[in-house]
XYZ file of C-alpha atoms in Angstrom:
330
model
C -7.594 -4.873 -18.961
C -4.508 -3.129 -20.304
C -2.826 0.146 -19.479
C -5.508 2.159 -21.304
C -8.345 1.318 -18.945
C -6.108 1.994 -15.940
C -5.258 5.442 -17.320
C -8.882 6.216 -18.173
C -11.025 4.303 -15.654
C -14.792 4.516 -15.314
C -16.370 6.505 -12.489
C -15.809 5.188 -8.944
C -18.608 3.106 -7.446
C -17.413 2.905 -3.832
C -17.093 6.348 -2.281
C -18.171 8.077 0.927
C -21.752 7.393 -0.079
C -21.242 3.621 0.016
C -19.046 3.620 3.115
C -20.892 2.511 6.253
C -20.270 3.835 9.745
C -16.767 2.954 10.886
C -17.374 3.688 14.552
C -15.368 1.305 16.735
C -12.940 0.381 13.946
C -9.227 1.195 13.967
C -7.073 1.948 10.923
C -3.448 2.717 10.167
C -2.663 4.740 7.039
C 1.036 5.060 6.273
C 1.771 8.302 4.468
C -1.540 9.642 5.734
C -0.286 13.200 6.019
C -0.281 13.926 2.272
C -1.588 12.867 -1.120
C -3.769 9.780 -1.378
C -3.162 8.825 2.239
C -4.430 12.203 3.453
C -7.628 11.862 1.428
C -8.130 8.302 2.655
C -7.598 9.289 6.292
C -10.100 12.089 5.832
C -12.787 9.697 4.570
C -12.174 7.130 7.310
C -12.313 9.846 9.966
C -15.500 11.339 8.535
C -17.203 7.959 8.920
C -16.311 7.582 12.578
C -13.140 5.523 12.342
C -10.133 5.879 14.616
C -7.296 6.637 12.223
C -3.578 6.504 12.918
C -1.715 8.745 10.489
C 1.758 7.237 10.148
C 4.690 9.190 8.771
C 8.196 10.512 9.360
C 7.435 14.057 10.474
C 5.603 14.899 13.688
C 4.990 18.431 12.400
C 3.569 17.323 9.055
C 1.285 14.773 10.691
C 0.011 17.368 13.179
C -0.659 19.811 10.341
C -2.545 17.147 8.390
C -4.640 16.199 11.422
C -5.531 19.835 12.072
C -6.518 20.276 8.428
C -8.725 17.167 8.408
C -10.479 18.271 11.579
C -10.995 21.776 10.231
C -12.527 20.480 7.010
C -14.782 18.108 8.937
C -15.953 20.959 11.143
C -17.099 22.886 8.067
C -19.405 20.026 7.077
C -20.843 19.771 10.578
C -20.111 16.030 10.546
C -21.734 14.196 13.440
C -19.869 10.943 12.810
C -16.264 12.122 12.979
C -13.929 9.636 14.630
C -10.452 10.126 16.076
C -7.097 11.013 14.573
C -3.744 10.026 16.050
C -0.132 10.109 14.944
C 2.458 7.364 14.543
C 6.092 8.082 13.737
C 7.723 5.731 11.269
C 10.349 5.903 8.527
C 9.847 2.989 6.170
C 13.312 3.617 4.766
C 14.858 2.940 8.172
C 13.994 -0.492 9.529
C 15.076 0.446 13.057
C 12.061 2.813 13.377
C 9.401 0.206 12.662
C 9.377 -1.876 15.856
C 9.182 1.264 18.054
C 6.260 2.479 15.941
C 4.438 -0.808 16.445
C 5.178 -0.777 20.169
C 3.697 2.713 20.394
C 0.558 1.565 18.604
C 0.145 -1.608 20.657
C 0.442 0.390 23.876
C -2.678 2.303 22.856
C -4.859 -0.168 20.964
C -6.298 -3.657 21.317
C -7.557 -3.981 17.727
C -6.618 -3.113 14.146
C -9.187 -3.552 11.404
C -7.252 -2.442 8.312
C -3.597 -1.634 7.726
C -3.241 0.572 4.653
C 0.358 0.269 3.423
C -0.127 3.424 1.393
C 3.210 5.224 1.751
C 5.980 4.815 -0.781
C 8.350 6.682 -3.016
C 9.186 6.735 -6.697
C 11.586 8.211 -9.234
C 14.586 8.297 -6.908
C 18.024 8.688 -8.554
C 19.942 5.475 -9.252
C 22.332 4.708 -6.429
C 19.983 5.999 -3.719
C 19.803 3.666 -0.730
C 17.948 3.321 2.572
C 19.517 3.703 6.000
C 20.410 -0.004 5.922
C 21.865 0.223 2.400
C 19.044 -1.356 0.390
C 18.042 0.050 -2.987
C 15.768 2.872 -1.920
C 12.596 1.848 -3.777
C 12.845 -1.779 -2.692
C 13.760 -0.898 0.874
C 11.099 1.752 1.422
C 8.280 0.254 -0.620
C 8.751 -3.421 0.303
C 11.056 -4.161 3.232
C 9.554 -1.483 5.470
C 5.908 -2.430 4.795
C 6.773 -6.120 5.109
C 8.218 -5.635 8.591
C 5.375 -3.360 9.677
C 2.804 -5.909 8.531
C 4.647 -8.803 10.162
C 4.812 -7.067 13.535
C 1.114 -6.189 13.390
C -0.016 -9.734 12.560
C -0.819 -10.650 16.194
C -3.212 -7.733 16.698
C -4.755 -8.273 13.275
C -5.319 -11.917 14.181
C -6.933 -11.019 17.507
C -9.205 -8.530 15.769
C -10.266 -11.134 13.198
C -11.437 -13.462 15.976
C -14.452 -11.249 16.642
C -14.743 -9.151 13.466
C -16.970 -10.006 10.472
C -15.398 -12.522 8.103
C -13.008 -11.013 5.527
C -13.150 -7.559 7.140
C -9.669 -7.534 8.699
C -7.298 -6.582 5.905
C -3.862 -5.464 4.833
C -3.798 -3.292 1.714
C -0.563 -2.969 -0.252
C 0.044 -0.309 -2.889
C 1.383 -1.142 -6.349
C 1.432 0.756 -9.644
C 0.490 0.341 -13.278
C 4.186 0.611 -14.127
C 4.576 -3.118 -13.539
C 2.788 -3.683 -16.855
C 5.113 -1.317 -18.725
C 8.587 -1.694 -17.233
C 10.553 -3.851 -14.853
C 12.533 -7.080 -14.667
C 11.145 -10.324 -16.144
C 8.682 -11.856 -13.701
C 8.565 -8.633 -11.703
C 11.663 -8.785 -9.486
C 15.332 -9.450 -10.216
C 17.188 -10.856 -7.195
C 20.479 -10.265 -9.007
C 19.822 -6.526 -8.720
C 19.046 -6.455 -4.992
C 22.559 -6.883 -3.633
C 24.850 -3.984 -2.683
C 26.460 -2.497 -5.768
C 24.177 -4.511 -8.057
C 21.248 -2.102 -8.268
C 19.986 -1.139 -11.705
C 20.866 2.318 -13.009
C 17.324 2.630 -14.386
C 15.075 4.226 -11.759
C 11.866 3.090 -13.485
C 13.094 -0.510 -13.401
C 13.916 -0.175 -9.704
C 10.541 1.364 -8.924
C 8.662 -1.238 -10.962
C 10.477 -4.051 -9.173
C 9.352 -2.693 -5.817
C 5.757 -2.362 -7.005
C 5.716 -5.956 -8.283
C 7.171 -6.853 -4.893
C 4.145 -5.268 -3.225
C 1.879 -7.617 -5.167
C 4.049 -10.581 -4.191
C 3.809 -9.601 -0.524
C 0.031 -9.211 -0.668
C -0.310 -12.609 -2.316
C 1.905 -14.346 0.228
C 0.446 -12.660 3.313
C -3.026 -13.537 2.032
C -2.068 -17.151 1.409
C -0.108 -17.689 4.614
C -2.463 -15.948 7.052
C -5.899 -16.753 5.639
C -6.171 -19.328 8.415
C -5.998 -16.444 10.897
C -8.797 -14.527 9.217
C -6.554 -11.933 7.567
C -7.150 -10.797 3.976
C -4.296 -9.127 2.081
C -4.740 -7.443 -1.294
C -2.839 -5.098 -3.589
C -4.071 -2.095 -5.536
C -2.901 0.446 -8.085
C -4.479 3.704 -6.856
C -4.249 5.351 -10.272
C -2.346 8.050 -12.141
C -2.628 10.873 -9.658
C -1.479 14.417 -9.058
C 0.599 13.654 -5.960
C 4.020 14.610 -4.528
C 5.435 11.442 -6.066
C 5.730 13.304 -9.347
C 7.771 16.135 -7.823
C 11.124 16.391 -9.533
C 9.815 14.975 -12.801
C 10.911 17.058 -15.823
C 8.303 19.714 -16.583
C 7.816 18.441 -20.140
C 6.818 15.004 -18.856
C 4.470 16.551 -16.306
C 2.915 18.638 -19.059
C 2.377 15.549 -21.197
C 0.861 13.670 -18.259
C -1.374 16.545 -17.144
C -4.453 15.438 -19.145
C -4.547 12.054 -17.403
C -3.625 13.152 -13.885
C -6.480 12.760 -11.433
C -6.827 14.336 -7.966
C -5.533 12.254 -5.021
C -9.067 11.697 -3.755
C -9.722 9.371 -6.683
C -6.840 7.176 -5.564
C -8.319 7.174 -2.091
C -11.473 5.637 -3.563
C -9.365 2.782 -4.972
C -7.866 2.123 -1.547
C -11.245 2.522 0.137
C -12.675 -0.260 -2.051
C -9.656 -2.451 -1.334
C -9.980 -1.945 2.406
C -13.748 -1.958 2.927
C -15.657 -3.414 -0.022
C -17.730 -6.503 0.835
C -16.773 -7.877 -2.597
C -13.267 -8.743 -1.382
C -12.535 -12.021 0.367
C -9.775 -14.333 1.459
C -7.923 -15.686 -1.563
C -8.014 -12.403 -3.478
C -4.349 -11.694 -2.809
C -3.387 -13.074 -6.211
C -5.693 -10.593 -7.933
C -4.807 -6.995 -8.806
C -7.065 -4.028 -8.019
C -7.102 -1.129 -10.466
C -8.696 2.355 -10.438
C -11.124 3.203 -8.991
C -11.920 -0.109 -7.335
C -12.219 -3.131 -9.678
C -10.242 -6.185 -10.715
C -7.702 -6.315 -13.505
C -9.038 -9.184 -15.602
C -5.974 -9.413 -17.867
C -2.821 -9.244 -15.720
C 0.481 -10.198 -17.319
C 0.987 -13.947 -17.458
C 4.564 -13.663 -16.200
C 3.310 -12.023 -13.006
C 0.706 -14.721 -12.464
C 3.441 -17.320 -12.904
C 5.526 -15.528 -10.275
C 2.651 -15.758 -7.793
C 2.386 -19.549 -8.167
C 4.717 -22.018 -6.509
C 6.880 -24.259 -8.628
C 4.754 -27.190 -7.452
C 1.695 -25.462 -8.922
C 3.382 -24.773 -12.248
C 4.695 -21.299 -11.491
C 8.159 -19.869 -10.909
C 7.850 -19.454 -7.134
C 9.209 -15.904 -7.347
C 6.683 -14.464 -4.866
C 7.545 -17.087 -2.250
C 11.237 -16.435 -2.742
C 10.687 -12.684 -2.454
C 8.683 -13.046 0.771
C 11.491 -15.112 2.244
C 14.026 -12.517 1.064
C 12.114 -9.786 2.915
C 12.063 -11.931 6.055
C 15.803 -12.509 5.902
C 16.576 -8.820 5.378
C 14.369 -7.572 8.223
C 14.515 -10.247 10.930
C 17.189 -8.494 13.000
C 14.838 -5.493 13.351
C 11.760 -7.491 14.368
C 11.983 -7.235 18.161
C 9.368 -4.903 19.629
């Protein structure tokens, strides 16, 4: 499936109607205070789940929680769950361990981690608090460390949860099929002062990196009952397009879809019974289906050199570990 079917997908087939009761289940949604994450948190809450809305701003999270509760009250929902806040800045690695410690002090299980938050279209030269290229640091290094620190509670949850139900969902983008370095990621462009001056290339590299992380987490932790997958939520009318020239926004307007449609993609990735261990090397596209024709260079990156690939995903996973290990103490 090429770019066309991702821009104009068929109707979603896994929505609120297909979502079972989530009572007793616990979820984290990064970026859950706006856009796709807000819509996803709203669905999970409406089905009885306990949802942790993770973001940078206490005020924005509180506003989002109040809005979700108010909308649920209008529908007289009898299955509403719980909503809680978590403070995290994925662009500052020093905030991630405290966030995890806060969560672990309150919970004994985690059913699905939705690594939904991210940023795009940041000016060349922009960096994170630790000096990493801002797309790579926020979209990959932060989610990597968050996932790593939550592995113990995910593993404990998997011991008693239904098989393949404990998951980590990473968020990619269709841009990886249209732009980006050969193979998905260029290590030569990750060092200080070596970042590309093309923001689309930087963004695409981070979104390929999300696929690499999903593939490696899925492969390395399948033995612990954890499933990791990646998804492209779709071309959506979200804050990520803020700052884009008005002419481009006008040209894109006919294909923009509301954020709720992207939430359906993530909902399928996180809850569909069709997903199982070993699916980390696949790519989910809107609004919840597999891309049957991914680029061959990306598939080669996912394979080890021993299996005939380039080993790029393994190398990238190890890069993320090296860059974040000093921030890993909870």
